[in-house]
Amino acid sequence: MPSAWAQRPPETVPGGVSRQSHVLSYDRSSLPGDIELLPRKTVLGYSTDVSRGFGLIHLTCRSNANSANGACPQEDTGLPPASGVTKIALRFTEARSGLQTDVMVRGALQRAYGGRTCYLDSWNPNDYLISSSSSPQCVDTGASGTGVLLSVPAEELGKLVAGHWAAELILDLRTASLGPVVASYEFTFDLTITDHNAVSIYFPAFPNVSPLVALNAGYDPISRTIGGRTVLDMCLYDGLGSQAQYLGVTVRDTGTRPPGPSGSSLWHDTAGNDDSQRLDYTVTLDHNGTTVPLTNGVEEQLHGIDTAQLRLVMLPGMSQPVFCVPTPMTLDIPRVPISTKRSGIYWGDLKVELRVPTATP
């Protein structure tokens, strides 16, 4: 890449293809600063011979609408010199989910002159839009060269949720309006982002409160039994872009009275402890089409997270949607003779815990 100069720029002839690669790993709780691609006044081209056109240098994108390699004007806009910063929409794609998000790259040109007649250090102090060949005159003389600033602001990185993101920005350099491409600049991005503070057990039917679930215990008059089943929609977010080695799920019966043989129980709303006042139930998860029984207090490790089906959800407190792993939970009360149970209302408390391994993929 050309170098940045603070004083009069060196003779610089643009040409060829310049490449940069930016590989970062960070957690969303501590975003990095701006990613500086080219610091301000990085010289793109300079010659005291104004006729070479290096004071007309401008940058164009391959598309003005498709952000795959950056979206900005494809040719000289012809606009008069105007101070400002160009925002280039660049598409980042997450490898696991295919989620795509546009991040705005900031770009601006600076014009340099052959002497210090107008500016103390040969540089006009203003920033200009990157896709215009226009530049201010200095005593009826045009600019002799051009510098550039390119960066990805930290606040734009905040748009990217946990996952493995990639993008490529391509900018072409031209020295004349509608002229050929003289040089190209390619920037690749490889970002591994975690979000450990956002690890969540998400219940879509209860997005902001703890679930209150009816187990649908029903009476069968033919068999004179009582039992029932309820499926609770549940989705697990690992804060790693659904790429954890596994997810550890534990259920605990946290009622005030000890559970029965199944490990999870509902109790009559009176204070008794005999079997007639207890309804036992079982807990299972559906993980990728496989039924996983859950035992009270015992962690079950769910593997294959990196290939599991995903669901796009908006978690409480987040401004961007994320993908979680659907794991619907089934609560099943096996049928028992109605004569063995006391009539009335039964209550229970079940706690679900999620553990994500500390190793980051």
Tab-separated table of C-alpha atoms in Angstrom:
chain	number	residue	atom	x	y	z
A	1	MET	CA	0.000	0.000	0.000
A	2	PRO	CA	1.216	3.583	-0.573
A	3	SER	CA	2.481	5.326	2.523
A	4	ALA	CA	0.981	8.309	4.361
A	5	TRP	CA	2.993	11.553	4.448
A	6	ALA	CA	2.470	14.587	6.620
A	7	GLN	CA	4.509	17.032	4.488
A	8	ARG	CA	4.899	17.371	0.735
A	9	PRO	CA	4.175	13.967	-0.792
A	10	PRO	CA	6.814	11.995	-2.680
A	11	GLU	CA	6.493	11.345	-6.391
A	12	THR	CA	4.058	8.429	-6.541
A	13	VAL	CA	2.737	6.699	-9.654
A	14	PRO	CA	-0.387	4.567	-9.104
A	15	GLY	CA	-0.626	1.109	-10.628
A	16	GLY	CA	-1.182	-2.583	-10.035
A	17	VAL	CA	-3.308	-4.280	-7.398
A	18	SER	CA	-2.759	-3.626	-3.696
A	19	ARG	CA	-4.155	-6.114	-1.180
A	20	GLN	CA	-4.799	-6.064	2.553
A	21	SER	CA	-6.199	-8.730	4.862
A	22	HIS	CA	-7.792	-7.909	8.207
A	23	VAL	CA	-8.250	-10.839	10.611
A	24	LEU	CA	-9.802	-10.039	13.992
A	25	SER	CA	-11.297	-11.933	16.927
A	26	TYR	CA	-13.250	-10.143	19.644
A	27	ASP	CA	-16.273	-10.287	21.932
A	28	ARG	CA	-19.182	-7.912	21.457
A	29	SER	CA	-18.799	-6.758	25.056
A	30	SER	CA	-15.510	-5.118	24.053
A	31	LEU	CA	-15.634	-3.919	20.458
A	32	PRO	CA	-12.326	-2.978	18.814
A	33	GLY	CA	-11.733	0.569	17.649
A	34	ASP	CA	-12.061	1.650	14.033
A	35	ILE	CA	-10.443	-0.715	11.537
A	36	GLU	CA	-8.060	1.598	9.694
A	37	LEU	CA	-7.597	0.460	6.111
A	38	LEU	CA	-5.677	3.482	4.854
A	39	PRO	CA	-4.758	6.329	7.234
A	40	ARG	CA	-5.562	9.888	6.248
A	41	LYS	CA	-3.267	11.321	3.525
A	42	THR	CA	-2.180	7.903	2.308
A	43	VAL	CA	-0.767	8.915	-1.078
A	44	LEU	CA	-2.549	7.352	-4.042
A	45	GLY	CA	-0.602	9.350	-6.615
A	46	TYR	CA	1.486	12.530	-6.767
A	47	SER	CA	3.538	14.436	-9.328
A	48	THR	CA	4.518	18.077	-9.615
A	49	ASP	CA	3.555	17.664	-13.271
A	50	VAL	CA	-0.144	18.486	-13.002
A	51	SER	CA	-0.761	17.175	-16.516
A	52	ARG	CA	-0.314	13.595	-15.290
A	53	GLY	CA	-3.747	13.880	-13.701
A	54	PHE	CA	-2.875	12.630	-10.235
A	55	GLY	CA	-4.820	15.535	-8.780
A	56	LEU	CA	-7.906	14.097	-10.495
A	57	ILE	CA	-7.603	10.674	-8.890
A	58	HIS	CA	-10.888	9.252	-7.658
A	59	LEU	CA	-12.066	5.838	-6.493
A	60	THR	CA	-15.010	3.859	-7.829
A	61	CYS	CA	-16.834	0.672	-6.859
A	62	ARG	CA	-17.719	-2.274	-9.098
A	63	SER	CA	-21.415	-1.596	-8.417
A	64	ASN	CA	-23.453	1.327	-7.175
A	65	ALA	CA	-26.143	-0.953	-5.709
A	66	ASN	CA	-24.734	-4.443	-5.059
A	67	SER	CA	-22.778	-4.338	-1.806
A	68	ALA	CA	-21.007	-7.697	-2.350
A	69	ASN	CA	-17.693	-5.897	-2.964
A	70	GLY	CA	-18.802	-2.455	-1.836
A	71	ALA	CA	-21.535	-0.206	-3.215
A	72	CYS	CA	-20.666	3.358	-4.278
A	73	PRO	CA	-20.554	5.278	-7.599
A	74	GLN	CA	-19.103	3.245	-10.494
A	75	GLU	CA	-17.775	6.297	-12.293
A	76	ASP	CA	-16.785	9.895	-11.754
A	77	THR	CA	-19.785	11.713	-10.358
A	78	GLY	CA	-18.605	14.996	-11.867
A	79	LEU	CA	-19.704	16.816	-8.756
A	80	PRO	CA	-17.865	20.028	-7.879
A	81	PRO	CA	-15.482	19.900	-4.918
A	82	ALA	CA	-17.577	19.214	-1.844
A	83	SER	CA	-16.304	18.485	1.609
A	84	GLY	CA	-17.596	15.240	3.000
A	85	VAL	CA	-17.123	11.552	3.603
A	86	THR	CA	-18.376	8.786	1.330
A	87	LYS	CA	-20.187	5.866	2.959
A	88	ILE	CA	-19.544	2.603	1.130
A	89	ALA	CA	-22.004	-0.191	1.891
A	90	LEU	CA	-20.072	-3.462	2.258
A	91	ARG	CA	-21.795	-6.819	2.670
A	92	PHE	CA	-20.555	-9.102	5.445
A	93	THR	CA	-21.720	-12.733	5.347
A	94	GLU	CA	-21.798	-15.077	8.344
A	95	ALA	CA	-20.451	-18.517	7.433
A	96	ARG	CA	-22.667	-20.729	9.620
A	97	SER	CA	-26.067	-19.133	9.056
A	98	GLY	CA	-25.621	-17.250	5.785
A	99	LEU	CA	-26.868	-14.094	7.511
A	100	GLN	CA	-25.861	-10.955	5.591
A	101	THR	CA	-25.373	-7.471	7.010
A	102	ASP	CA	-24.221	-4.272	5.314
A	103	VAL	CA	-21.497	-2.357	7.140
A	104	MET	CA	-20.629	1.197	6.124
A	105	VAL	CA	-16.989	1.884	5.253
A	106	ARG	CA	-15.902	5.539	5.479
A	107	GLY	CA	-13.852	6.989	2.645
A	108	ALA	CA	-12.542	10.470	1.851
A	109	LEU	CA	-9.969	12.026	-0.495
A	110	GLN	CA	-7.437	14.740	0.284
A	111	ARG	CA	-5.862	16.888	-2.444
A	112	ALA	CA	-2.177	17.811	-2.478
A	113	TYR	CA	-0.531	20.656	-4.419
A	114	GLY	CA	2.875	21.290	-5.954
A	115	GLY	CA	3.852	24.098	-3.628
A	116	ARG	CA	2.886	25.875	-0.442
A	117	THR	CA	1.260	28.895	-2.022
A	118	CYS	CA	-2.160	28.016	-0.629
A	119	TYR	CA	-1.414	25.468	2.092
A	120	LEU	CA	1.452	25.266	4.575
A	121	ASP	CA	2.196	21.592	3.990
A	122	SER	CA	0.979	21.210	0.377
A	123	TRP	CA	-2.282	19.590	1.544
A	124	ASN	CA	-5.737	21.064	1.357
A	125	PRO	CA	-7.049	20.387	4.900
A	126	ASN	CA	-10.526	19.276	3.793
A	127	ASP	CA	-11.851	15.794	3.076
A	128	TYR	CA	-13.664	15.203	-0.215
A	129	LEU	CA	-16.007	12.546	-1.587
A	130	ILE	CA	-14.024	9.669	-3.076
A	131	SER	CA	-15.827	9.357	-6.428
A	132	SER	CA	-15.354	12.857	-7.840
A	133	SER	CA	-12.332	13.970	-9.865
A	134	SER	CA	-12.952	17.613	-8.977
A	135	SER	CA	-10.579	19.498	-6.705
A	136	PRO	CA	-10.224	23.104	-5.544
A	137	GLN	CA	-7.940	25.376	-7.549
A	138	CYS	CA	-4.864	26.987	-6.010
A	139	VAL	CA	-4.084	30.241	-7.848
A	140	ASP	CA	-5.579	28.813	-11.038
A	141	THR	CA	-3.620	25.577	-10.632
A	142	GLY	CA	-5.177	22.211	-9.982
A	143	ALA	CA	-4.061	19.630	-7.482
A	144	SER	CA	-0.878	17.642	-8.117
A	145	GLY	CA	-1.795	14.553	-6.136
A	146	THR	CA	-4.336	12.766	-4.022
A	147	GLY	CA	-4.413	11.091	-0.630
A	148	VAL	CA	-7.133	8.970	0.920
A	149	LEU	CA	-8.674	7.887	4.196
A	150	LEU	CA	-10.471	4.537	4.484
A	151	SER	CA	-11.778	3.001	7.695
A	152	VAL	CA	-14.519	0.851	9.191
A	153	PRO	CA	-16.005	2.723	12.193
A	154	ALA	CA	-16.308	0.827	15.456
A	155	GLU	CA	-20.023	1.606	15.648
A	156	GLU	CA	-20.531	-0.154	12.312
A	157	LEU	CA	-18.863	-3.296	13.673
A	158	GLY	CA	-21.591	-3.264	16.319
A	159	LYS	CA	-24.040	-4.345	13.596
A	160	LEU	CA	-22.414	-7.781	13.428
A	161	VAL	CA	-23.697	-10.423	15.846
A	162	ALA	CA	-21.717	-13.439	17.053
A	163	GLY	CA	-20.350	-15.649	14.300
A	164	HIS	CA	-17.640	-15.944	11.663
A	165	TRP	CA	-17.982	-13.079	9.199
A	166	ALA	CA	-16.244	-12.446	5.872
A	167	ALA	CA	-16.264	-9.593	3.360
A	168	GLU	CA	-14.193	-8.201	0.494
A	169	LEU	CA	-14.024	-4.551	-0.545
A	170	ILE	CA	-12.704	-3.670	-4.019
A	171	LEU	CA	-12.039	-0.094	-5.118
A	172	ASP	CA	-10.707	0.981	-8.511
A	173	LEU	CA	-8.519	4.049	-9.040
A	174	ARG	CA	-8.929	6.291	-12.070
A	175	THR	CA	-7.006	9.410	-13.067
A	176	ALA	CA	-9.513	10.808	-15.556
A	177	SER	CA	-13.257	11.111	-15.749
A	178	LEU	CA	-14.569	7.997	-17.546
A	179	GLY	CA	-10.948	6.906	-17.901
A	180	PRO	CA	-9.628	3.360	-17.511
A	181	VAL	CA	-8.836	1.704	-14.212
A	182	VAL	CA	-5.216	2.489	-13.336
A	183	ALA	CA	-4.946	0.619	-10.026
A	184	SER	CA	-7.110	-1.440	-7.689
A	185	TYR	CA	-7.295	-1.878	-3.927
A	186	GLU	CA	-8.644	-5.059	-2.368
A	187	PHE	CA	-9.423	-5.463	1.334
A	188	THR	CA	-10.541	-8.785	2.809
A	189	PHE	CA	-12.074	-9.190	6.258
A	190	ASP	CA	-12.185	-12.306	8.448
A	191	LEU	CA	-13.911	-11.585	11.767
A	192	THR	CA	-14.595	-14.113	14.519
A	193	ILE	CA	-17.072	-12.555	16.942
A	194	THR	CA	-18.380	-13.945	20.217
A	195	ASP	CA	-21.107	-12.625	22.511
A	196	HIS	CA	-20.661	-14.421	25.818
A	197	ASN	CA	-22.937	-12.020	27.700
A	198	ALA	CA	-25.868	-12.887	25.433
A	199	VAL	CA	-25.964	-16.678	25.971
A	200	SER	CA	-29.678	-17.374	26.354
A	201	ILE	CA	-32.438	-19.918	26.770
A	202	TYR	CA	-35.201	-18.349	24.701
A	203	PHE	CA	-38.880	-19.218	25.005
A	204	PRO	CA	-40.663	-17.598	22.012
A	205	ALA	CA	-44.079	-17.737	23.720
A	206	PHE	CA	-42.646	-16.023	26.804
A	207	PRO	CA	-40.031	-13.581	25.417
A	208	ASN	CA	-39.787	-11.334	28.465
A	209	VAL	CA	-41.030	-13.416	31.420
A	210	SER	CA	-40.428	-16.813	32.976
A	211	PRO	CA	-42.748	-19.370	31.351
A	212	LEU	CA	-45.943	-20.315	33.156
A	213	VAL	CA	-46.936	-23.596	31.548
A	214	ALA	CA	-50.126	-25.634	31.848
A	215	LEU	CA	-49.356	-29.349	31.573
A	216	ASN	CA	-52.812	-30.103	30.177
A	217	ALA	CA	-53.589	-32.927	32.597
A	218	GLY	CA	-56.835	-34.445	31.357
A	219	TYR	CA	-59.235	-37.120	32.600
A	220	ASP	CA	-60.043	-40.144	30.430
A	221	PRO	CA	-63.486	-41.422	31.532
A	222	ILE	CA	-63.028	-44.770	29.773
A	223	SER	CA	-59.772	-45.754	31.467
A	224	ARG	CA	-60.494	-43.545	34.470
A	225	THR	CA	-56.984	-42.169	34.342
A	226	ILE	CA	-55.426	-38.733	34.379
A	227	GLY	CA	-52.393	-37.607	32.365
A	228	GLY	CA	-51.298	-35.136	29.741
A	229	ARG	CA	-48.556	-33.632	27.653
A	230	THR	CA	-47.318	-30.118	26.842
A	231	VAL	CA	-44.678	-29.023	24.343
A	232	LEU	CA	-42.841	-25.829	25.269
A	233	ASP	CA	-41.107	-24.042	22.389
A	234	MET	CA	-37.485	-23.394	23.351
A	235	CYS	CA	-34.406	-22.162	21.476
A	236	LEU	CA	-30.773	-22.095	22.657
A	237	TYR	CA	-28.364	-19.264	21.785
A	238	ASP	CA	-24.693	-19.999	22.449
A	239	GLY	CA	-23.217	-16.536	21.829
A	240	LEU	CA	-20.834	-18.141	19.319
A	241	GLY	CA	-22.923	-18.006	16.181
A	242	SER	CA	-24.313	-21.531	16.815
A	243	GLN	CA	-20.832	-23.026	16.490
A	244	ALA	CA	-20.288	-24.339	20.030
A	245	GLN	CA	-18.694	-27.785	20.367
A	246	TYR	CA	-21.785	-28.770	22.327
A	247	LEU	CA	-24.474	-27.271	24.564
A	248	GLY	CA	-24.958	-28.605	28.081
A	249	VAL	CA	-28.605	-28.597	29.210
A	250	THR	CA	-29.701	-29.412	32.764
A	251	VAL	CA	-33.195	-29.415	34.270
A	252	ARG	CA	-33.748	-29.177	38.014
A	253	ASP	CA	-36.939	-29.669	39.982
A	254	THR	CA	-36.777	-26.685	42.336
A	255	GLY	CA	-40.058	-27.239	44.147
A	256	THR	CA	-40.239	-27.050	47.939
A	257	ARG	CA	-41.119	-30.756	48.169
A	258	PRO	CA	-38.879	-33.568	46.869
A	259	PRO	CA	-39.805	-34.984	43.455
A	260	GLY	CA	-41.024	-38.495	42.842
A	261	PRO	CA	-39.266	-41.338	40.987
A	262	SER	CA	-39.401	-39.560	37.608
A	263	GLY	CA	-37.319	-36.690	38.994
A	264	SER	CA	-39.922	-33.987	38.310
A	265	SER	CA	-43.250	-33.572	40.066
A	266	LEU	CA	-46.290	-31.381	40.515
A	267	TRP	CA	-47.763	-31.119	43.998
A	268	HIS	CA	-51.267	-30.450	45.243
A	269	ASP	CA	-51.591	-26.899	46.521
A	270	THR	CA	-52.128	-28.180	50.049
A	271	ALA	CA	-49.181	-28.989	52.292
A	272	GLY	CA	-49.297	-32.792	52.151
A	273	ASN	CA	-46.436	-35.052	51.019
A	274	ASP	CA	-48.138	-38.379	50.313
A	275	ASP	CA	-48.325	-39.931	46.865
A	276	SER	CA	-51.973	-38.982	46.384
A	277	GLN	CA	-50.960	-35.322	46.255
A	278	ARG	CA	-48.172	-35.738	43.680
A	279	LEU	CA	-48.238	-35.966	39.886
A	280	ASP	CA	-44.939	-37.084	38.363
A	281	TYR	CA	-43.843	-36.008	34.891
A	282	THR	CA	-40.915	-36.580	32.522
A	283	VAL	CA	-38.918	-34.045	30.517
A	284	THR	CA	-37.488	-34.589	27.029
A	285	LEU	CA	-35.898	-32.380	24.376
A	286	ASP	CA	-36.143	-32.636	20.611
A	287	HIS	CA	-32.649	-31.933	19.255
A	288	ASN	CA	-32.321	-32.180	15.478
A	289	GLY	CA	-35.096	-34.782	15.344
A	290	THR	CA	-33.691	-36.877	18.197
A	291	THR	CA	-35.556	-37.229	21.501
A	292	VAL	CA	-33.228	-36.557	24.436
A	293	PRO	CA	-34.512	-37.591	27.919
A	294	LEU	CA	-33.531	-35.172	30.693
A	295	THR	CA	-32.919	-36.430	34.224
A	296	ASN	CA	-33.284	-34.106	37.191
A	297	GLY	CA	-29.913	-32.505	37.974
A	298	VAL	CA	-27.979	-34.352	35.247
A	299	GLU	CA	-26.464	-32.409	32.348
A	300	GLU	CA	-27.139	-33.669	28.835
A	301	GLN	CA	-24.683	-32.537	26.173
A	302	LEU	CA	-26.213	-31.691	22.809
A	303	HIS	CA	-23.705	-32.184	19.988
A	304	GLY	CA	-23.837	-31.295	16.308
A	305	ILE	CA	-24.609	-27.639	17.052
A	306	ASP	CA	-22.631	-26.496	14.006
A	307	THR	CA	-24.939	-28.500	11.716
A	308	ALA	CA	-28.242	-28.194	13.586
A	309	GLN	CA	-31.234	-26.407	12.131
A	310	LEU	CA	-31.415	-22.742	13.103
A	311	ARG	CA	-34.133	-20.201	13.799
A	312	LEU	CA	-33.819	-16.437	13.393
A	313	VAL	CA	-35.087	-14.630	16.505
A	314	MET	CA	-34.849	-11.251	18.183
A	315	LEU	CA	-33.639	-11.857	21.725
A	316	PRO	CA	-34.788	-9.475	24.468
A	317	GLY	CA	-32.371	-6.585	24.883
A	318	MET	CA	-30.708	-7.062	21.484
A	319	SER	CA	-30.976	-4.737	18.491
A	320	GLN	CA	-29.996	-7.308	15.846
A	321	PRO	CA	-31.599	-10.702	15.132
A	322	VAL	CA	-29.567	-13.840	15.843
A	323	PHE	CA	-29.843	-17.532	15.037
A	324	CYS	CA	-30.564	-20.004	17.834
A	325	VAL	CA	-30.910	-23.799	17.910
A	326	PRO	CA	-34.557	-24.964	18.301
A	327	THR	CA	-34.912	-27.551	21.095
A	328	PRO	CA	-38.622	-27.884	21.947
A	329	MET	CA	-39.186	-29.344	25.418
A	330	THR	CA	-41.898	-31.912	26.130
A	331	LEU	CA	-43.396	-32.258	29.628
A	332	ASP	CA	-45.289	-35.552	29.874
A	333	ILE	CA	-47.503	-36.737	32.763
A	334	PRO	CA	-47.873	-40.536	32.425
A	335	ARG	CA	-51.452	-41.699	32.961
A	336	VAL	CA	-52.329	-42.866	36.458
A	337	PRO	CA	-55.670	-43.999	37.973
A	338	ILE	CA	-57.728	-40.979	38.952
A	339	SER	CA	-58.710	-42.753	42.157
A	340	THR	CA	-55.111	-42.544	43.413
A	341	LYS	CA	-54.902	-38.763	43.170
A	342	ARG	CA	-56.541	-35.994	45.124
A	343	SER	CA	-58.662	-33.594	43.103
A	344	GLY	CA	-57.517	-29.978	42.900
A	345	ILE	CA	-54.743	-27.795	41.511
A	346	TYR	CA	-51.163	-29.046	41.196
A	347	TRP	CA	-48.066	-26.835	40.929
A	348	GLY	CA	-44.378	-27.396	40.245
A	349	ASP	CA	-41.153	-25.524	39.539
A	350	LEU	CA	-38.642	-26.543	36.894
A	351	LYS	CA	-35.384	-24.719	36.222
A	352	VAL	CA	-33.565	-25.064	32.882
A	353	GLU	CA	-29.827	-24.343	32.769
A	354	LEU	CA	-27.590	-23.880	29.715
A	355	ARG	CA	-23.831	-24.326	29.761
A	356	VAL	CA	-21.609	-23.354	26.833
A	357	PRO	CA	-18.034	-24.739	26.755
A	358	THR	CA	-15.378	-22.111	27.365
A	359	ALA	CA	-13.384	-23.034	24.265
A	360	THR	CA	-14.185	-20.834	21.274
A	361	PRO	CA	-14.312	-22.565	17.865
